[in-house]
Short mmCIF file of C-alpha atoms in Angstrom, two decimals:
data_model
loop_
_atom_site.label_atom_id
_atom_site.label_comp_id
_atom_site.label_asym_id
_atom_site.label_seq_id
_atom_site.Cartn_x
_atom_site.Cartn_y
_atom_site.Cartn_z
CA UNK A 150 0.00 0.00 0.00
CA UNK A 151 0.93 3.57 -0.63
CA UNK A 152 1.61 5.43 2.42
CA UNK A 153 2.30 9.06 3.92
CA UNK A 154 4.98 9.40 5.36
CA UNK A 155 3.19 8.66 8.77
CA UNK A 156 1.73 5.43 7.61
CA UNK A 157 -1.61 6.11 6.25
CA UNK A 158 -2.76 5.99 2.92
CA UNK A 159 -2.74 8.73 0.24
CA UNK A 160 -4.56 6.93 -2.34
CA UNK A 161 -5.24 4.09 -3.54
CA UNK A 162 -2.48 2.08 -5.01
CA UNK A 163 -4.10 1.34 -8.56
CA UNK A 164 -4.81 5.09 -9.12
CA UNK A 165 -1.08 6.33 -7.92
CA UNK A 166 0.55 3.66 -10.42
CA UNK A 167 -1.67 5.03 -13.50
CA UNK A 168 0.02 8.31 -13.33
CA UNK A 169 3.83 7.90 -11.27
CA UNK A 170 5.63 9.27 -14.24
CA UNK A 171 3.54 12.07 -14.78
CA UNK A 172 3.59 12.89 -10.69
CA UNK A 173 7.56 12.64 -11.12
CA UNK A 174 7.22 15.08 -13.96
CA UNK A 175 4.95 17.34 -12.05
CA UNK A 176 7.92 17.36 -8.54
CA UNK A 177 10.97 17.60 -11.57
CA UNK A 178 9.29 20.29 -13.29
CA UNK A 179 8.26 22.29 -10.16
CA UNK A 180 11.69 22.13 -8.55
CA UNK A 181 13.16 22.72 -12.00
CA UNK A 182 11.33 26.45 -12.29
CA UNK A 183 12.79 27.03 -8.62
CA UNK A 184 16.15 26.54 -9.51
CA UNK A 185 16.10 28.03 -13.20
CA UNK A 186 14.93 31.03 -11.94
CA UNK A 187 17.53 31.60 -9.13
CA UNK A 188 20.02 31.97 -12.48
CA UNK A 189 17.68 32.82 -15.74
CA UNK A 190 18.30 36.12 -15.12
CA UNK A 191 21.79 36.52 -14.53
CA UNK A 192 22.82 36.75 -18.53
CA UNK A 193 20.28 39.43 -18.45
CA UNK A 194 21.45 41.47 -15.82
CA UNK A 195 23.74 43.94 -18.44
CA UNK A 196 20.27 44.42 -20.12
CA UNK A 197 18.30 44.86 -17.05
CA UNK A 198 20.56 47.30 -15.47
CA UNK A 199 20.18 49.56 -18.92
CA UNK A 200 17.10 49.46 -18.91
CA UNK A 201 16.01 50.29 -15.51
CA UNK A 202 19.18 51.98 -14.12
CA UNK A 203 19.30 50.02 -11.02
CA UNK A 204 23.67 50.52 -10.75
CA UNK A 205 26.77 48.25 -10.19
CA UNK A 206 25.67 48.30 -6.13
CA UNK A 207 22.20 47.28 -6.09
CA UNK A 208 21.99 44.53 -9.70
CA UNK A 209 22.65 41.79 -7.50
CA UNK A 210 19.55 42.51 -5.66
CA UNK A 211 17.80 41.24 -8.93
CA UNK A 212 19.14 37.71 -7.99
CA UNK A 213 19.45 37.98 -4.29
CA UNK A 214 15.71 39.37 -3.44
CA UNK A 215 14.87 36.05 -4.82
CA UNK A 216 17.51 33.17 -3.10
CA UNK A 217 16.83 35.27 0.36
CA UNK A 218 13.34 35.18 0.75
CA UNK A 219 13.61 31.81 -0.73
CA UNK A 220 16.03 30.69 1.96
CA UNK A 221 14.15 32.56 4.71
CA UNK A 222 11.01 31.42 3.96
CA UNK A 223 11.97 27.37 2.85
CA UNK A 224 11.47 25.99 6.49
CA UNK A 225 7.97 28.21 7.08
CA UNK A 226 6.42 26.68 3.37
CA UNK A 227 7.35 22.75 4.60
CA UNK A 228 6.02 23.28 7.75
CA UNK A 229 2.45 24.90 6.05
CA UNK A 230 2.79 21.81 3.77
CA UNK A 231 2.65 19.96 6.53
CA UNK A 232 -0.28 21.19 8.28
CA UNK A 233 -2.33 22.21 4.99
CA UNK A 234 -1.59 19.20 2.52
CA UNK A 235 1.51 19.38 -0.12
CA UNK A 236 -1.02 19.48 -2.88
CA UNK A 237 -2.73 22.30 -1.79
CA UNK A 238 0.61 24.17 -0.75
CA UNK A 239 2.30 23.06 -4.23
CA UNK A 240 -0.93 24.34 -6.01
CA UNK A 241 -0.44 27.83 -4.20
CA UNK A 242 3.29 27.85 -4.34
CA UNK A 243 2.92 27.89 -8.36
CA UNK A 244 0.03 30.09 -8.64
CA UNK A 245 2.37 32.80 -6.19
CA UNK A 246 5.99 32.07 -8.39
CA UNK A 247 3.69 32.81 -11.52
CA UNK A 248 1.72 35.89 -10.90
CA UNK A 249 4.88 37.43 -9.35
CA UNK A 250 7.44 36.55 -12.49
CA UNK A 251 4.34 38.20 -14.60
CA UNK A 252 4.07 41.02 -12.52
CA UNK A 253 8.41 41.14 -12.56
CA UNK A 254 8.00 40.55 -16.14
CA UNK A 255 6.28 43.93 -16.91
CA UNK A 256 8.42 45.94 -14.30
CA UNK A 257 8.37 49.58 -14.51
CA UNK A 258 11.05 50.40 -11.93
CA UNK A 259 14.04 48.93 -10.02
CA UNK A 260 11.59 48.60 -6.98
CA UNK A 261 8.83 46.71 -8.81
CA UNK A 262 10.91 44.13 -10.37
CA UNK A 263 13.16 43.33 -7.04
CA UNK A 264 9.79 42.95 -4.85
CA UNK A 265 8.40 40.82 -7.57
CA UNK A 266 11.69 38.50 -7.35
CA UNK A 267 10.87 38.50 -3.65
CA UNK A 268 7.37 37.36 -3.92
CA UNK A 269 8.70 34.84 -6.83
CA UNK A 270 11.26 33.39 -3.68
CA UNK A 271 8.41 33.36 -1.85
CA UNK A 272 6.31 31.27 -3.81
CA UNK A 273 8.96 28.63 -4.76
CA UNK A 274 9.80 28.49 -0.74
CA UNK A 275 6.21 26.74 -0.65
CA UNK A 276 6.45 25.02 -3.82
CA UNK A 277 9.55 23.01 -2.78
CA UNK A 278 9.15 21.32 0.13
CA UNK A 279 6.22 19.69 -1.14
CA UNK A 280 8.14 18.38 -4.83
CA UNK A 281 10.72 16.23 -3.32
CA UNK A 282 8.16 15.20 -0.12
CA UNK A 283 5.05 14.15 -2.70
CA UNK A 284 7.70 12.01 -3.99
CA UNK A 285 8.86 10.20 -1.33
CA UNK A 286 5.16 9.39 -0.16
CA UNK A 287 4.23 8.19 -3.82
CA UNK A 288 7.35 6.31 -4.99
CA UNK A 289 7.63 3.93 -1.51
CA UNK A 290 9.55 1.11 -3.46
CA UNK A 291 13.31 1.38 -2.41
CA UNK A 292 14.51 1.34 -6.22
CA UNK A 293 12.14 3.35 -7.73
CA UNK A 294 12.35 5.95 -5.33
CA UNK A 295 16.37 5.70 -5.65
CA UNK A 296 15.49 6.96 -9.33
CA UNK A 297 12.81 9.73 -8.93
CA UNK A 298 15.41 11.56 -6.18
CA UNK A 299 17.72 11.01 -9.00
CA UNK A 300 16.10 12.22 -11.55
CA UNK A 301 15.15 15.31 -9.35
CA UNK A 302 18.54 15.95 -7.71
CA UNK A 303 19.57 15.95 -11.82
CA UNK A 304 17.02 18.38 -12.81
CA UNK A 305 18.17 20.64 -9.66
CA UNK A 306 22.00 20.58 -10.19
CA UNK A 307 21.19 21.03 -14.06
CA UNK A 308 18.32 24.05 -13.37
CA UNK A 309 20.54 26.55 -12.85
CA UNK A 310 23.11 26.29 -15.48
CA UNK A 311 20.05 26.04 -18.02
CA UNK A 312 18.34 28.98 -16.83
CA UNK A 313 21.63 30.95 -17.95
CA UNK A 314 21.09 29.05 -21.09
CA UNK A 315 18.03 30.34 -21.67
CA UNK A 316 18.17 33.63 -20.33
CA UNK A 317 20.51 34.10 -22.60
CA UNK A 318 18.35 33.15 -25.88
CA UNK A 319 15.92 34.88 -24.26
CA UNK A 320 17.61 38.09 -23.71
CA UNK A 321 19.60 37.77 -27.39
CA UNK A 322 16.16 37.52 -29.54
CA UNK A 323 13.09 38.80 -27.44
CA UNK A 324 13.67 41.08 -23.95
CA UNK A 325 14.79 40.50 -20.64
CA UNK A 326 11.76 40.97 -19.70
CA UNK A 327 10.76 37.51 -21.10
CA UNK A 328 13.14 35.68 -18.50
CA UNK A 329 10.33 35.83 -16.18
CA UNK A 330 7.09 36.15 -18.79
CA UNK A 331 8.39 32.92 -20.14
CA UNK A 332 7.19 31.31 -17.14
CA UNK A 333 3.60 32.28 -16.92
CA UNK A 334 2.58 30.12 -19.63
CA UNK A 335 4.99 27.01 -18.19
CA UNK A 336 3.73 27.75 -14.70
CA UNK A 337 0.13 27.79 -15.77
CA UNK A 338 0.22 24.44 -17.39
CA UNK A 339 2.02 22.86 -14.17
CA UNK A 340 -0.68 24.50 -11.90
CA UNK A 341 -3.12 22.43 -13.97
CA UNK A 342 -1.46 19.19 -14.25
CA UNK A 343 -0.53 19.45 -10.92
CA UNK A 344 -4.22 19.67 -9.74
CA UNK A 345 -4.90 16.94 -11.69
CA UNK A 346 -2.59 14.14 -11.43
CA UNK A 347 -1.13 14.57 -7.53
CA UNK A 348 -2.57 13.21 -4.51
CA UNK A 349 -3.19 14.75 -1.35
CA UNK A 350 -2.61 12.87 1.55
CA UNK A 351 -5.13 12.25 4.50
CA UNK A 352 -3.98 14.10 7.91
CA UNK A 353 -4.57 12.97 11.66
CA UNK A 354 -6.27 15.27 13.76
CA UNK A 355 -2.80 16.38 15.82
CA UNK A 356 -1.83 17.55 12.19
CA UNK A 357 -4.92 19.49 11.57
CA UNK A 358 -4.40 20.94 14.46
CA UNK A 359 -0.59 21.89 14.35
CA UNK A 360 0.36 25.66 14.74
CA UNK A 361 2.87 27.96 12.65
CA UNK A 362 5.83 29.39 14.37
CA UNK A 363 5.35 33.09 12.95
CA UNK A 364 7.47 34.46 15.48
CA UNK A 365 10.05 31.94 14.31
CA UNK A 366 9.41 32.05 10.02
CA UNK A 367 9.48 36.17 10.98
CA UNK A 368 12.71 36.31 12.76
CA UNK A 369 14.62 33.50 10.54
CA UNK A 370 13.24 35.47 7.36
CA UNK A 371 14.17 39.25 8.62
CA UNK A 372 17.49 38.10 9.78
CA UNK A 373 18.31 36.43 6.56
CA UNK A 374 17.45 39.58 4.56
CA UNK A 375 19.77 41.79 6.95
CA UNK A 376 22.36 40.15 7.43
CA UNK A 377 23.03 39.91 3.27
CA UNK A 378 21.60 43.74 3.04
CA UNK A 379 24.84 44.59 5.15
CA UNK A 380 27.28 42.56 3.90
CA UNK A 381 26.30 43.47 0.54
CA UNK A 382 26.47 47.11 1.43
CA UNK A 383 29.77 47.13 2.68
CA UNK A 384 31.88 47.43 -0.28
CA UNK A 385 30.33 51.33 -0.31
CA UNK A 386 30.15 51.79 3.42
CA UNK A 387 32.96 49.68 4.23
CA UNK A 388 33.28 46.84 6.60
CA UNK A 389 34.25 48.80 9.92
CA UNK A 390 31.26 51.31 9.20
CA UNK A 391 28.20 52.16 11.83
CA UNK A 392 25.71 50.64 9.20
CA UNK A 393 27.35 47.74 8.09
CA UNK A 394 28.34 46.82 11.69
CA UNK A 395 24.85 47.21 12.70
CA UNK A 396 22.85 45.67 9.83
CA UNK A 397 24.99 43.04 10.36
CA UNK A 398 25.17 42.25 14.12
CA UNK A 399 20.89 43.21 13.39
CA UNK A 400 20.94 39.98 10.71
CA UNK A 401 23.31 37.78 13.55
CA UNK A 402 20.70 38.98 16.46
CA UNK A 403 17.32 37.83 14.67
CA UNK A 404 19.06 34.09 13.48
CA UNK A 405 20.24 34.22 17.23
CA UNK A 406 16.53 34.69 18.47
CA UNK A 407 15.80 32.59 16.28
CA UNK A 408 17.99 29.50 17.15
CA UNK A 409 16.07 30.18 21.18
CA UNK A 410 12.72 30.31 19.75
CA UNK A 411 13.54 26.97 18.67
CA UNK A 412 14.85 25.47 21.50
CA UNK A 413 13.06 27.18 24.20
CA UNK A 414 9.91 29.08 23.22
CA UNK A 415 8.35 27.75 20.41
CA UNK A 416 5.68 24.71 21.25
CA UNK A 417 5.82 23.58 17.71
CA UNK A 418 9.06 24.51 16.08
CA UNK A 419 10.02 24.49 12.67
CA UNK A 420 13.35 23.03 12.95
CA UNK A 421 13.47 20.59 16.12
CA UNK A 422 17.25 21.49 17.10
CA UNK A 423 17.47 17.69 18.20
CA UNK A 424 17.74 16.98 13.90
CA UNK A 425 21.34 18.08 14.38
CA UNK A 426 22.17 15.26 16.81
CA UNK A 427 22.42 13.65 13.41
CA UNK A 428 25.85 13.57 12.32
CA UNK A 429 25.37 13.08 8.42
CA UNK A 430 22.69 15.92 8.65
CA UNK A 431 24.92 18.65 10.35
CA UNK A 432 27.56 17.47 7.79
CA UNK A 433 25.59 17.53 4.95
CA UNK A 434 24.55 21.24 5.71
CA UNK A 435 27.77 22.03 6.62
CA UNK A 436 28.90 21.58 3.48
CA UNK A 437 26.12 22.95 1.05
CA UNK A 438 26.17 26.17 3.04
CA UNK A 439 30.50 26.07 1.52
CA UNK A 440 29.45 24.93 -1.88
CA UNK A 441 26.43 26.64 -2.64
CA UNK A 442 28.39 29.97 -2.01
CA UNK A 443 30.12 28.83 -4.03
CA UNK A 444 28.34 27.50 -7.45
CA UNK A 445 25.78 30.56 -7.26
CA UNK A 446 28.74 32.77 -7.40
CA UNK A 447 30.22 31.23 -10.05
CA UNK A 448 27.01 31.71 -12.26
CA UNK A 449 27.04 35.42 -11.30
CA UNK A 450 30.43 36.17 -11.90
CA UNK A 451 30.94 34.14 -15.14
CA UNK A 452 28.45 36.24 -16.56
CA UNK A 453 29.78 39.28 -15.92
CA UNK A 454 32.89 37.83 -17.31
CA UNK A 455 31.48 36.98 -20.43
CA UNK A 456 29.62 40.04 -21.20
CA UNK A 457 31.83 42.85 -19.48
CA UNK A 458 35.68 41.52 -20.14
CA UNK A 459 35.17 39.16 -23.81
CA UNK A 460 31.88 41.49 -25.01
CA UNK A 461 29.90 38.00 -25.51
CA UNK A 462 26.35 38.68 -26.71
CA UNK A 463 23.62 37.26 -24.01
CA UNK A 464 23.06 34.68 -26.72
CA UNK A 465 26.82 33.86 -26.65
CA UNK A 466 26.66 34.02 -23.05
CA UNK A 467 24.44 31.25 -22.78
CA UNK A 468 25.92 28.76 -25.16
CA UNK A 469 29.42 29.40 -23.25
CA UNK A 470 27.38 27.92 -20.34
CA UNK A 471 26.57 24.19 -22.40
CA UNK A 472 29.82 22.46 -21.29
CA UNK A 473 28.79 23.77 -17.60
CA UNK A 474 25.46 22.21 -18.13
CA UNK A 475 26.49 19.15 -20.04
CA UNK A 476 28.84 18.65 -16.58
CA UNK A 477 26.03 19.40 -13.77
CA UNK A 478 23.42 16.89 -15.55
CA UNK A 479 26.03 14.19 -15.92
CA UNK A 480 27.55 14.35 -12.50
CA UNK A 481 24.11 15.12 -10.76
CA UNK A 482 22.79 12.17 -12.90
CA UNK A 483 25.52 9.83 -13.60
CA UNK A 484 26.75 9.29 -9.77
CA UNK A 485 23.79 8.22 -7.59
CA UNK A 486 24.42 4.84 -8.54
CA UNK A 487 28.20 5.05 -7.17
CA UNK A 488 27.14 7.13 -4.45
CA UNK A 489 24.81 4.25 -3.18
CA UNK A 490 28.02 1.67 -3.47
CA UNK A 491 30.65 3.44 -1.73
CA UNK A 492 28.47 6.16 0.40
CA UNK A 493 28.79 10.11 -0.37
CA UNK A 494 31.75 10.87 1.47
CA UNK A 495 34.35 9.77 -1.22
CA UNK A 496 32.21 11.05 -3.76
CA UNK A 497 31.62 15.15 -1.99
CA UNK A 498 35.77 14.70 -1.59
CA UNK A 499 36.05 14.34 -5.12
CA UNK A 500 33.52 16.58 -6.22
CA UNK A 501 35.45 19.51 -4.02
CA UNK A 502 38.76 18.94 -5.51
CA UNK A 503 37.29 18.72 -9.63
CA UNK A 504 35.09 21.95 -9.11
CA UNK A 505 37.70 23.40 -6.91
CA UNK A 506 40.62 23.18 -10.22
CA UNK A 507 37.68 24.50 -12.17
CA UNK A 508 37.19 27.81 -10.42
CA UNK A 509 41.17 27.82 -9.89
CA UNK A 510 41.61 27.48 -13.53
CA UNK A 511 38.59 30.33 -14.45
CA UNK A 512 40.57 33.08 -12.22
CA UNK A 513 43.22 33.00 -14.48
CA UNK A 514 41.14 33.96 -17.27
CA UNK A 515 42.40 37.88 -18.65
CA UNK A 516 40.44 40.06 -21.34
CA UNK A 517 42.01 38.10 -23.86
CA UNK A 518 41.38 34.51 -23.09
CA UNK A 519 39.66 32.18 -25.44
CA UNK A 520 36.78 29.96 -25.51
CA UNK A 521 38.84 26.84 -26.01
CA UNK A 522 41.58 27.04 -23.90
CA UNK A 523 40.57 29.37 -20.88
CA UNK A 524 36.70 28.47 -20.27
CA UNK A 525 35.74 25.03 -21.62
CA UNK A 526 38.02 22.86 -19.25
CA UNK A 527 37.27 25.46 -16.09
CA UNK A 528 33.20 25.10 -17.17
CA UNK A 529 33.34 21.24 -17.55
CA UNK A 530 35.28 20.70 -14.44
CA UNK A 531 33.06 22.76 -12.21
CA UNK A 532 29.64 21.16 -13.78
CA UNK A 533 30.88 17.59 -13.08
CA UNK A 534 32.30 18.30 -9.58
CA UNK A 535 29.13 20.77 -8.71
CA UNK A 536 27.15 17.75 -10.07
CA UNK A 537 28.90 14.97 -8.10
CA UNK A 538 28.88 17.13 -5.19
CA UNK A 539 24.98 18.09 -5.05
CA UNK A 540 23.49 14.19 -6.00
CA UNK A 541 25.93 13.27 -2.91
CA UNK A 542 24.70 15.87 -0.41
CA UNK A 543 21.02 15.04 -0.99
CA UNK A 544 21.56 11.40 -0.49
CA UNK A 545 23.96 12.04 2.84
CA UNK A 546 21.53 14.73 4.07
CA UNK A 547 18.23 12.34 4.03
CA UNK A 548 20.00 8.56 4.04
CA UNK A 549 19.01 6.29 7.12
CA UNK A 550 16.51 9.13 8.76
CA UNK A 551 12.92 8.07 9.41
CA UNK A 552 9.98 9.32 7.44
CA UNK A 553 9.36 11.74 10.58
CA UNK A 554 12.66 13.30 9.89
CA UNK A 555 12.75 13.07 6.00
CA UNK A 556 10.63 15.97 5.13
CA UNK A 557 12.49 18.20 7.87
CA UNK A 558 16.12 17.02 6.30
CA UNK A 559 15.14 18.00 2.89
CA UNK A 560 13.29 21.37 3.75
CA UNK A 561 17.37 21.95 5.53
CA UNK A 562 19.34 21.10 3.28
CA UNK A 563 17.70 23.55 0.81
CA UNK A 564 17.51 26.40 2.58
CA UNK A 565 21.35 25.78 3.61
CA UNK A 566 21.64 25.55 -0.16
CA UNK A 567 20.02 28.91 -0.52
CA UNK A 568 21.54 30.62 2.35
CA UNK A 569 24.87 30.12 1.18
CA UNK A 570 23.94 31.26 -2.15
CA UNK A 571 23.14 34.29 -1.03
CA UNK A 572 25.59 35.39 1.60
CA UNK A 573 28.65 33.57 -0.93
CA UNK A 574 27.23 36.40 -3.70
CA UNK A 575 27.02 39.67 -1.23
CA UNK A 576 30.53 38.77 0.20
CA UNK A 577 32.03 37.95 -3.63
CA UNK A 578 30.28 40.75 -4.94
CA UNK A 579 31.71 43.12 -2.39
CA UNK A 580 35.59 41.39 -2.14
CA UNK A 581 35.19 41.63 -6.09
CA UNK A 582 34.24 45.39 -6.34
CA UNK A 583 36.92 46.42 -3.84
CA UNK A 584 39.54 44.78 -6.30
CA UNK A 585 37.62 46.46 -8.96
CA UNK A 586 38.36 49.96 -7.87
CA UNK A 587 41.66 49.42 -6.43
CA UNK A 588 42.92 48.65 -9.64
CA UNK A 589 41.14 51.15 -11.26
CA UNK A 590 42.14 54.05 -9.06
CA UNK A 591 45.50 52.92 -10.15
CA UNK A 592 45.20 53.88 -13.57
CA UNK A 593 44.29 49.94 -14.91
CA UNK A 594 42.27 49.89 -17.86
CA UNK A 595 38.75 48.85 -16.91
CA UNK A 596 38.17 45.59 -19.13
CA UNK A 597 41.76 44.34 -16.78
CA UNK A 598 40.22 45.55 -13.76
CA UNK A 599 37.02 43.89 -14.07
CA UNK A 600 38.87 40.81 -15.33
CA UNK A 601 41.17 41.20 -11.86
CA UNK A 602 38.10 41.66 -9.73
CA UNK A 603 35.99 38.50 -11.23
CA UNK A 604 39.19 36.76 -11.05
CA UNK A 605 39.63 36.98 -7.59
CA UNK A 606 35.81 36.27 -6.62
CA UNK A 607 36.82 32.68 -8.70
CA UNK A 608 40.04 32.27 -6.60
CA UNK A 609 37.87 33.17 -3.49
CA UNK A 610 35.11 30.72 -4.48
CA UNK A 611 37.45 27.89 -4.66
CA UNK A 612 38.09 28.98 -0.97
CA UNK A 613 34.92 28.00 -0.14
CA UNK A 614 34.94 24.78 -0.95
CA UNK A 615 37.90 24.23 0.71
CA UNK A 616 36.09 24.91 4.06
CA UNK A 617 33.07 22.47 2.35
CA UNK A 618 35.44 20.40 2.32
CA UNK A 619 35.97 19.84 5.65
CA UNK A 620 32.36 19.51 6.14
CA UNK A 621 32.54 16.37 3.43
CA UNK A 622 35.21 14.54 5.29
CA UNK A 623 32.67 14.62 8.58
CA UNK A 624 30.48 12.99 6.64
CA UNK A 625 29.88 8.64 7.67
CA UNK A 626 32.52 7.17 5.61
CA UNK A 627 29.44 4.88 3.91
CA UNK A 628 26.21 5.89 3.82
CA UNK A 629 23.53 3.79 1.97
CA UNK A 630 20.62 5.77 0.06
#
């Protein structure tokens, strides 16, 4: 019998099996929009920035006002899922992402379009706890469900490489603005295949009547947001300055309260801080809070690479990405079988050191480097070692925990995922921009400069995952998924 994850039925088993592979599309597609659209419109961002003047200091916000509400709001949308039904929450979660990339779409101002990235983070938070938990209630056969987190763990490491892809076809023969108009139509015809073909489970009465921790989602959410608000600002205010020092220590304060609601005050919190006394869990996050600084980065500042140093078109832009992609979908894809032989902590070790010679490799890269023998190798190294590395940290962060616990792991792991995204941009972006106008003060010609700067957020990247590594090597030498 098909079961939720607390035992009972979600329906019956003849109707589930009639449509598994289009409920596995339905999870891969949803979690495929969340990730594309953390990166769809980086190749854009040159256009964007034309065309609505928002300035070298506040473009990133374009990216960022997404991946931080995202990350702030993750835990809050699994724990409504929870208490509401994943259907329902999924069904909401897609309506939200695709009113808010229509509303971003037509954009009049700097302030529009950032909000609507906010309230498009916001609606993928619920959306994506419920993909990868609808899946693990539907596919309960050990194999089978082996190759739906598979397939989805693919489509996530892939997402984000293919959203530069197609932002950049996007941006070359229509408008930016169709980065995020593109996805009305695509999110419309997943809202109504989704209501369709998944299940809701059924929910005991102590679920029903479960509360939300909004002093908890507030403070996590609000802290989040600060804390990269200050660090991003710092590279104009500068690090020892009254605002940065207090937006910061604000950001540090609100996680802080946040980490006591959860042990102390909340009755129903929505991370149990006993989850941690799991060793392959702290690891796990540990690690994709290193990585993910890392990889996001890379997308940003690869970009600006492109466009600013070698004058790629957007549509260039995103073709230069292909061996990147090509890489994440093959790792991602390719390993899970390995992973579940020898256990993801040789795997994440190897993964560090391959995407760690890729971003090595990219810093070198000067305003006259070629396609061939400067960015191929550095683009196919990092996808296969990103890919390796995120298939491995999905299996370590939810292998061996009890359905209780599953939901929980996976609603951690990607907010770390998200949080390091974010704060690995705001510090990049401001160690980058200080390089940027040291050597420009100097007298260095700009394309050099810029090619110094984005050289040095590489070189810093690759730092990163040096301290993910660490993380990886505290991982259970074997693991089974």
């Amino acid at each position: 019998m098909t079961t939720h994850t607390t035992g009972r039925p979600i329906a019956p088993p003849q109707a589930i099996t009639q449509r598994l592979g289009l409920i596995l599309f339905v999870c891969c597609a949803g979690q495929f929009l969340v990730v594309l659209d953390s990166s769809v419109v980086n190749v854009a961002l040159p256009l964007i920035d034309h065309s609505l003047h928002l300035g070298a200091g506040s473009l990133h916000w374009v990216v960022n006002s997404y991946t931080v509400v995202f990350a702030g709001a993750l835990l809050l949308g699994g724990r409504l899922a929870d208490l509401y039904g994943r259907r329902r929450l999924l069904l909401l979660g897609i309506g939200l992402f695709t009113l808010a990339a229509l509303v971003g779409g037509l954009a009049s101002n700097p302030a529009i379009l950032v909000t609507a990235r906010g309230f498009q983070g916001l609606g993928s938070a619920i959306m994506a706890p419920s993909t990868l938990t609808v899946l693990g209630t539907v596919f309960t056969e050990p194999g089978a469900r082996a190759r739906a987190f598979g397939l989805w763990s693919a489509v996530a490491g892939a997402g984000g490489a293919v959203g530069v892809l197609a932002g950049g076809v996007i941006a070359e023969w229509f408008s930016w603005r169709w980065t995020l108009l593109a996805n009305v139509p695509v999110g419309l015809a997943l809202l109504a295949l989704t209501a369709v073909v998944v299940p809701e489970a059924s929910r005991s009465r102590s679920e029903l009547r479960g509360r939300v921790d909004v002093v908890g989602a507030l403070a996590v959410t609000l802290g989040l947001m600060v804390l990269v608000y200050g660090v991003a600002g710092a590279s104009r205010e500068g690090w020892g300055s009254v605002r940065t020092l207090g937006l910061v220590g604000l950001g540090a304060a609100l996680l802080a309260f946040f980490v006591l609601d959860q042990a102390k005050i909340a009755s129903q919190p929505l991370v149990p801080l006993s989850i941690f006394r799991v060793r392959q869990v702290t690891a796990a996050n540990v690690t994709a809070l290193a990585c993910s600084g890392a990889l996001f980065s890379s997308f940003y500042f690869f970009t600006l690479l492109l466009q600013q140093v070698l004058d790629y078109s957007p549509l260039e832009t995103g073709l230069a990405y292909l061996p990147m992609t090509a890489g994440l979908f093959a790792g991602a894809r390719g390993i899970a079988p390995l992973v579940q032989r020898i256990g993801p902590r040789p795997v994440l070790i190897a993964g560090h050191l391959v995407s760690a010679s890729g971003l090595l490799w990219l810093s070198t890269a000067g305003p006259d480097a070629g396609f061939l023998s400067a960015l191929l190798g550095p683009g196919l190294l990092l996808g296969v070692g990103q890919g390796m590395v995120m298939t491995a940290l999905t299996i370590a962060a939810t292998a061996d925990l009890p359905y209780s616990q599953s939901g929980l792991a996976s609603g951690l792991i990607n907010t770390t995922r998200q949080l390091g995204g974010a704060i690995g941009l705001a510090l990049l972006v401001t160690i980058s921009g200080s390089r940027i106008a040291d050597r420009t003060a100097a007298g260095q010609p700009v394309r050099e400069a810029l090619a110094s700067g984005y050289g040095l957020a590489f070189a810093t990247a690759a730092g990163f995952l040096a301290l993910g590594l660490l993380g990886a090597l505290a991982v259970p030498a074997r693991r089974k998924a």
